[in-house]
Amino acid sequence: MLSVKDSQFRPYGRVLKLDAKEFQKAIEAIKLPEEGTMYDPSTPAFEALPLFAELRDKVFGELPIEFGHCSGRNRKLNAVEYHRSSEIDIAATDLYLMLGREPDIDPETLRYETKRIETFFVPAGTAVELYATTLHFAPISAKPGQEFRCGVVLPKGTNEALVQKGRGAGEDRLLFANNKWLIAHPESGLDKDGAFIGLVGENLML
């Protein structure tokens, strides 16, 4: 098992020197579902923190951003996604990230082999930047049944509903939401939401 502090993480992203203590306190107040995960792209309590301005001005170069979270309980890969921008993940609890590389997606079939995925441990209080070419999805609980809490920072409007829906050709088939291209596993059930099914191999479970 790898860590985001290992050199093997460098192709995927970098660890940021951020003080996440106030964020960790703020996210503790959010009630999580008993099963599964929840995602909120923009959480007012987080965007009122000094950390929000630091992320906007120093990490995203004054680009308008949103500061939300993905939290809950999860043990499976289920899908991979990527954006046209970096994503900042801030671990409020210990968690794992299953990561891949966008260039490994087959350019003809748009399929991706799950055997290429690498898993990285993210200690509580650690903030990481995932580069735009890094495939990722929901974090993984540190232990079975244990909840994870993870801040997610992206350019404003990311993950909102598309204005123009419908599959085109090529990469357009993967566009699932604003600034979100997604490839799902057949076992994920995401086909019901219109996701492109293209993960080949085992639906990895930790």
PDB file of N, CA, C and O in Angstrom, residues 158-197:
ATOM      1  N   THR A 158     -18.170  23.263 -11.384  1.00  0.00           N
ATOM      2  CA  THR A 158     -17.834  21.872 -11.668  1.00  0.00           C
ATOM      3  C   THR A 158     -18.850  20.934 -11.019  1.00  0.00           C
ATOM      4  O   THR A 158     -19.287  21.159  -9.892  1.00  0.00           O
ATOM      5  N   ASN A 159     -19.228  19.910 -11.738  1.00  0.00           N
ATOM      6  CA  ASN A 159     -20.168  18.876 -11.290  1.00  0.00           C
ATOM      7  C   ASN A 159     -21.629  19.326 -11.309  1.00  0.00           C
ATOM      8  O   ASN A 159     -22.513  18.560 -10.904  1.00  0.00           O
ATOM      9  N   GLU A 160     -21.900  20.525 -11.772  1.00  0.00           N
ATOM     10  CA  GLU A 160     -23.297  20.931 -11.939  1.00  0.00           C
ATOM     11  C   GLU A 160     -23.876  20.266 -13.185  1.00  0.00           C
ATOM     12  O   GLU A 160     -23.147  19.763 -14.044  1.00  0.00           O
ATOM     13  N   ALA A 161     -25.202  20.259 -13.293  1.00  0.00           N
ATOM     14  CA  ALA A 161     -25.871  19.581 -14.398  1.00  0.00           C
ATOM     15  C   ALA A 161     -25.543  20.232 -15.737  1.00  0.00           C
ATOM     16  O   ALA A 161     -25.407  21.456 -15.841  1.00  0.00           O
ATOM     17  N   LEU A 162     -25.411  19.405 -16.748  1.00  0.00           N
ATOM     18  CA  LEU A 162     -25.126  19.889 -18.089  1.00  0.00           C
ATOM     19  C   LEU A 162     -26.317  20.641 -18.671  1.00  0.00           C
ATOM     20  O   LEU A 162     -27.468  20.274 -18.448  1.00  0.00           O
ATOM     21  N   VAL A 163     -26.049  21.683 -19.443  1.00  0.00           N
ATOM     22  CA  VAL A 163     -27.096  22.394 -20.175  1.00  0.00           C
ATOM     23  C   VAL A 163     -27.506  21.574 -21.389  1.00  0.00           C
ATOM     24  O   VAL A 163     -28.688  21.399 -21.675  1.00  0.00           O
ATOM     25  N   GLN A 164     -26.517  21.052 -22.096  1.00  0.00           N
ATOM     26  CA  GLN A 164     -26.768  20.226 -23.272  1.00  0.00           C
ATOM     27  C   GLN A 164     -26.418  18.779 -22.937  1.00  0.00           C
ATOM     28  O   GLN A 164     -25.263  18.456 -22.705  1.00  0.00           O
ATOM     29  N   LYS A 165     -27.424  17.935 -22.885  1.00  0.00           N
ATOM     30  CA  LYS A 165     -27.217  16.530 -22.575  1.00  0.00           C
ATOM     31  C   LYS A 165     -27.253  15.697 -23.850  1.00  0.00           C
ATOM     32  O   LYS A 165     -27.684  16.163 -24.894  1.00  0.00           O
ATOM     33  N   GLY A 166     -26.814  14.461 -23.720  1.00  0.00           N
ATOM     34  CA  GLY A 166     -26.836  13.591 -24.887  1.00  0.00           C
ATOM     35  C   GLY A 166     -25.432  13.241 -25.318  1.00  0.00           C
ATOM     36  O   GLY A 166     -24.525  14.074 -25.257  1.00  0.00           O
ATOM     37  N   ARG A 167     -25.252  12.014 -25.715  1.00  0.00           N
ATOM     38  CA  ARG A 167     -23.944  11.524 -26.101  1.00  0.00           C
ATOM     39  C   ARG A 167     -23.589  11.923 -27.520  1.00  0.00           C
ATOM     40  O   ARG A 167     -24.383  11.763 -28.443  1.00  0.00           O
ATOM     41  N   GLY A 168     -22.393  12.441 -27.684  1.00  0.00           N
ATOM     42  CA  GLY A 168     -21.881  12.720 -29.008  1.00  0.00           C
ATOM     43  C   GLY A 168     -20.922  11.613 -29.403  1.00  0.00           C
ATOM     44  O   GLY A 168     -21.145  10.444 -29.086  1.00  0.00           O
ATOM     45  N   ALA A 169     -19.859  11.978 -30.083  1.00  0.00           N
ATOM     46  CA  ALA A 169     -18.854  11.005 -30.476  1.00  0.00           C
ATOM     47  C   ALA A 169     -17.589  11.225 -29.649  1.00  0.00           C
ATOM     48  O   ALA A 169     -17.400  12.278 -29.041  1.00  0.00           O
ATOM     49  N   GLY A 170     -16.732  10.209 -29.621  1.00  0.00           N
ATOM     50  CA  GLY A 170     -15.460  10.335 -28.936  1.00  0.00           C
ATOM     51  C   GLY A 170     -15.613  10.661 -27.465  1.00  0.00           C
ATOM     52  O   GLY A 170     -16.499  10.141 -26.780  1.00  0.00           O
ATOM     53  N   GLU A 171     -14.781  11.562 -26.985  1.00  0.00           N
ATOM     54  CA  GLU A 171     -14.756  11.892 -25.556  1.00  0.00           C
ATOM     55  C   GLU A 171     -16.072  12.468 -25.056  1.00  0.00           C
ATOM     56  O   GLU A 171     -16.377  12.383 -23.861  1.00  0.00           O
ATOM     57  N   ASP A 172     -16.852  13.051 -25.938  1.00  0.00           N
ATOM     58  CA  ASP A 172     -18.152  13.606 -25.531  1.00  0.00           C
ATOM     59  C   ASP A 172     -19.036  12.553 -24.878  1.00  0.00           C
ATOM     60  O   ASP A 172     -19.921  12.886 -24.079  1.00  0.00           O
ATOM     61  N   ARG A 173     -18.803  11.301 -25.202  1.00  0.00           N
ATOM     62  CA  ARG A 173     -19.604  10.218 -24.612  1.00  0.00           C
ATOM     63  C   ARG A 173     -19.356  10.101 -23.109  1.00  0.00           C
ATOM     64  O   ARG A 173     -20.174   9.540 -22.375  1.00  0.00           O
ATOM     65  N   LEU A 174     -18.227  10.617 -22.648  1.00  0.00           N
ATOM     66  CA  LEU A 174     -17.868  10.517 -21.225  1.00  0.00           C
ATOM     67  C   LEU A 174     -18.372  11.699 -20.399  1.00  0.00           C
ATOM     68  O   LEU A 174     -18.356  11.637 -19.173  1.00  0.00           O
ATOM     69  N   LEU A 175     -18.788  12.781 -21.063  1.00  0.00           N
ATOM     70  CA  LEU A 175     -19.175  13.976 -20.326  1.00  0.00           C
ATOM     71  C   LEU A 175     -20.436  13.710 -19.516  1.00  0.00           C
ATOM     72  O   LEU A 175     -21.502  13.456 -20.066  1.00  0.00           O
ATOM     73  N   PHE A 176     -20.310  13.796 -18.193  1.00  0.00           N
ATOM     74  CA  PHE A 176     -21.377  13.401 -17.282  1.00  0.00           C
ATOM     75  C   PHE A 176     -21.987  14.596 -16.548  1.00  0.00           C
ATOM     76  O   PHE A 176     -23.138  14.579 -16.147  1.00  0.00           O
ATOM     77  N   ALA A 177     -21.184  15.625 -16.335  1.00  0.00           N
ATOM     78  CA  ALA A 177     -21.625  16.860 -15.680  1.00  0.00           C
ATOM     79  C   ALA A 177     -20.640  17.954 -16.082  1.00  0.00           C
ATOM     80  O   ALA A 177     -19.673  17.691 -16.799  1.00  0.00           O
ATOM     81  N   ASN A 178     -20.890  19.180 -15.641  1.00  0.00           N
ATOM     82  CA  ASN A 178     -19.972  20.262 -15.989  1.00  0.00           C
ATOM     83  C   ASN A 178     -18.551  19.918 -15.542  1.00  0.00           C
ATOM     84  O   ASN A 178     -18.324  19.602 -14.369  1.00  0.00           O
ATOM     85  N   ASN A 179     -17.615  19.991 -16.476  1.00  0.00           N
ATOM     86  CA  ASN A 179     -16.200  19.757 -16.169  1.00  0.00           C
ATOM     87  C   ASN A 179     -15.964  18.391 -15.519  1.00  0.00           C
ATOM     88  O   ASN A 179     -15.097  18.228 -14.677  1.00  0.00           O
ATOM     89  N   LYS A 180     -16.734  17.396 -15.927  1.00  0.00           N
ATOM     90  CA  LYS A 180     -16.635  16.055 -15.328  1.00  0.00           C
ATOM     91  C   LYS A 180     -16.830  14.991 -16.412  1.00  0.00           C
ATOM     92  O   LYS A 180     -17.919  14.840 -16.956  1.00  0.00           O
ATOM     93  N   TRP A 181     -15.752  14.289 -16.730  1.00  0.00           N
ATOM     94  CA  TRP A 181     -15.786  13.181 -17.665  1.00  0.00           C
ATOM     95  C   TRP A 181     -15.659  11.898 -16.857  1.00  0.00           C
ATOM     96  O   TRP A 181     -14.757  11.783 -16.006  1.00  0.00           O
ATOM     97  N   LEU A 182     -16.532  10.928 -17.091  1.00  0.00           N
ATOM     98  CA  LEU A 182     -16.651   9.779 -16.201  1.00  0.00           C
ATOM     99  C   LEU A 182     -16.738   8.468 -16.974  1.00  0.00           C
ATOM    100  O   LEU A 182     -17.419   8.387 -17.997  1.00  0.00           O
ATOM    101  N   ILE A 183     -16.052   7.446 -16.446  1.00  0.00           N
ATOM    102  CA  ILE A 183     -16.126   6.083 -16.968  1.00  0.00           C
ATOM    103  C   ILE A 183     -16.522   5.179 -15.805  1.00  0.00           C
ATOM    104  O   ILE A 183     -15.824   5.134 -14.784  1.00  0.00           O
ATOM    105  N   ALA A 184     -17.612   4.476 -15.932  1.00  0.00           N
ATOM    106  CA  ALA A 184     -18.142   3.675 -14.828  1.00  0.00           C
ATOM    107  C   ALA A 184     -17.923   2.185 -15.054  1.00  0.00           C
ATOM    108  O   ALA A 184     -17.747   1.716 -16.178  1.00  0.00           O
ATOM    109  N   HIS A 185     -17.971   1.435 -13.952  1.00  0.00           N
ATOM    110  CA  HIS A 185     -17.873  -0.023 -13.990  1.00  0.00           C
ATOM    111  C   HIS A 185     -19.286  -0.603 -14.153  1.00  0.00           C
ATOM    112  O   HIS A 185     -20.259  -0.029 -13.629  1.00  0.00           O
ATOM    113  N   PRO A 186     -19.429  -1.731 -14.848  1.00  0.00           N
ATOM    114  CA  PRO A 186     -20.761  -2.335 -15.016  1.00  0.00           C
ATOM    115  C   PRO A 186     -21.484  -2.614 -13.699  1.00  0.00           C
ATOM    116  O   PRO A 186     -22.715  -2.593 -13.650  1.00  0.00           O
ATOM    117  N   GLU A 187     -20.731  -2.877 -12.624  1.00  0.00           N
ATOM    118  CA  GLU A 187     -21.343  -3.187 -11.332  1.00  0.00           C
ATOM    119  C   GLU A 187     -21.756  -1.951 -10.540  1.00  0.00           C
ATOM    120  O   GLU A 187     -22.382  -2.070  -9.486  1.00  0.00           O
ATOM    121  N   SER A 188     -21.404  -0.776 -11.022  1.00  0.00           N
ATOM    122  CA  SER A 188     -21.631   0.446 -10.247  1.00  0.00           C
ATOM    123  C   SER A 188     -23.088   0.868 -10.193  1.00  0.00           C
ATOM    124  O   SER A 188     -23.504   1.573  -9.269  1.00  0.00           O
ATOM    125  N   GLY A 189     -23.883   0.500 -11.211  1.00  0.00           N
ATOM    126  CA  GLY A 189     -25.258   0.970 -11.301  1.00  0.00           C
ATOM    127  C   GLY A 189     -25.385   2.366 -11.869  1.00  0.00           C
ATOM    128  O   GLY A 189     -26.496   2.900 -11.997  1.00  0.00           O
ATOM    129  N   LEU A 190     -24.265   2.988 -12.237  1.00  0.00           N
ATOM    130  CA  LEU A 190     -24.297   4.363 -12.741  1.00  0.00           C
ATOM    131  C   LEU A 190     -24.847   4.467 -14.156  1.00  0.00           C
ATOM    132  O   LEU A 190     -25.110   5.571 -14.633  1.00  0.00           O
ATOM    133  N   ASP A 191     -25.012   3.333 -14.825  1.00  0.00           N
ATOM    134  CA  ASP A 191     -25.617   3.368 -16.153  1.00  0.00           C
ATOM    135  C   ASP A 191     -27.047   3.917 -16.093  1.00  0.00           C
ATOM    136  O   ASP A 191     -27.533   4.516 -17.051  1.00  0.00           O
ATOM    137  N   LYS A 192     -27.706   3.739 -14.924  1.00  0.00           N
ATOM    138  CA  LYS A 192     -29.066   4.262 -14.753  1.00  0.00           C
ATOM    139  C   LYS A 192     -29.090   5.777 -14.812  1.00  0.00           C
ATOM    140  O   LYS A 192     -30.127   6.381 -15.118  1.00  0.00           O
ATOM    141  N   ASP A 193     -27.939   6.407 -14.502  1.00  0.00           N
ATOM    142  CA  ASP A 193     -27.842   7.863 -14.540  1.00  0.00           C
ATOM    143  C   ASP A 193     -27.245   8.356 -15.855  1.00  0.00           C
ATOM    144  O   ASP A 193     -26.952   9.550 -16.002  1.00  0.00           O
ATOM    145  N   GLY A 194     -27.044   7.435 -16.786  1.00  0.00           N
ATOM    146  CA  GLY A 194     -26.527   7.821 -18.087  1.00  0.00           C
ATOM    147  C   GLY A 194     -25.025   7.775 -18.218  1.00  0.00           C
ATOM    148  O   GLY A 194     -24.468   8.301 -19.188  1.00  0.00           O
ATOM    149  N   ALA A 195     -24.343   7.150 -17.266  1.00  0.00           N
ATOM    150  CA  ALA A 195     -22.885   7.090 -17.311  1.00  0.00           C
ATOM    151  C   ALA A 195     -22.396   6.143 -18.397  1.00  0.00           C
ATOM    152  O   ALA A 195     -23.054   5.141 -18.717  1.00  0.00           O
ATOM    153  N   PHE A 196     -21.245   6.446 -18.964  1.00  0.00           N
ATOM    154  CA  PHE A 196     -20.609   5.569 -19.943  1.00  0.00           C
ATOM    155  C   PHE A 196     -19.983   4.395 -19.207  1.00  0.00           C
ATOM    156  O   PHE A 196     -19.198   4.578 -18.257  1.00  0.00           O
ATOM    157  N   ILE A 197     -20.302   3.182 -19.597  1.00  0.00           N
ATOM    158  CA  ILE A 197     -19.750   1.987 -18.962  1.00  0.00           C
ATOM    159  C   ILE A 197     -18.510   1.558 -19.744  1.00  0.00           C
ATOM    160  O   ILE A 197     -18.604   1.135 -20.887  1.00  0.00           O
TER     161      ILE A 197
END
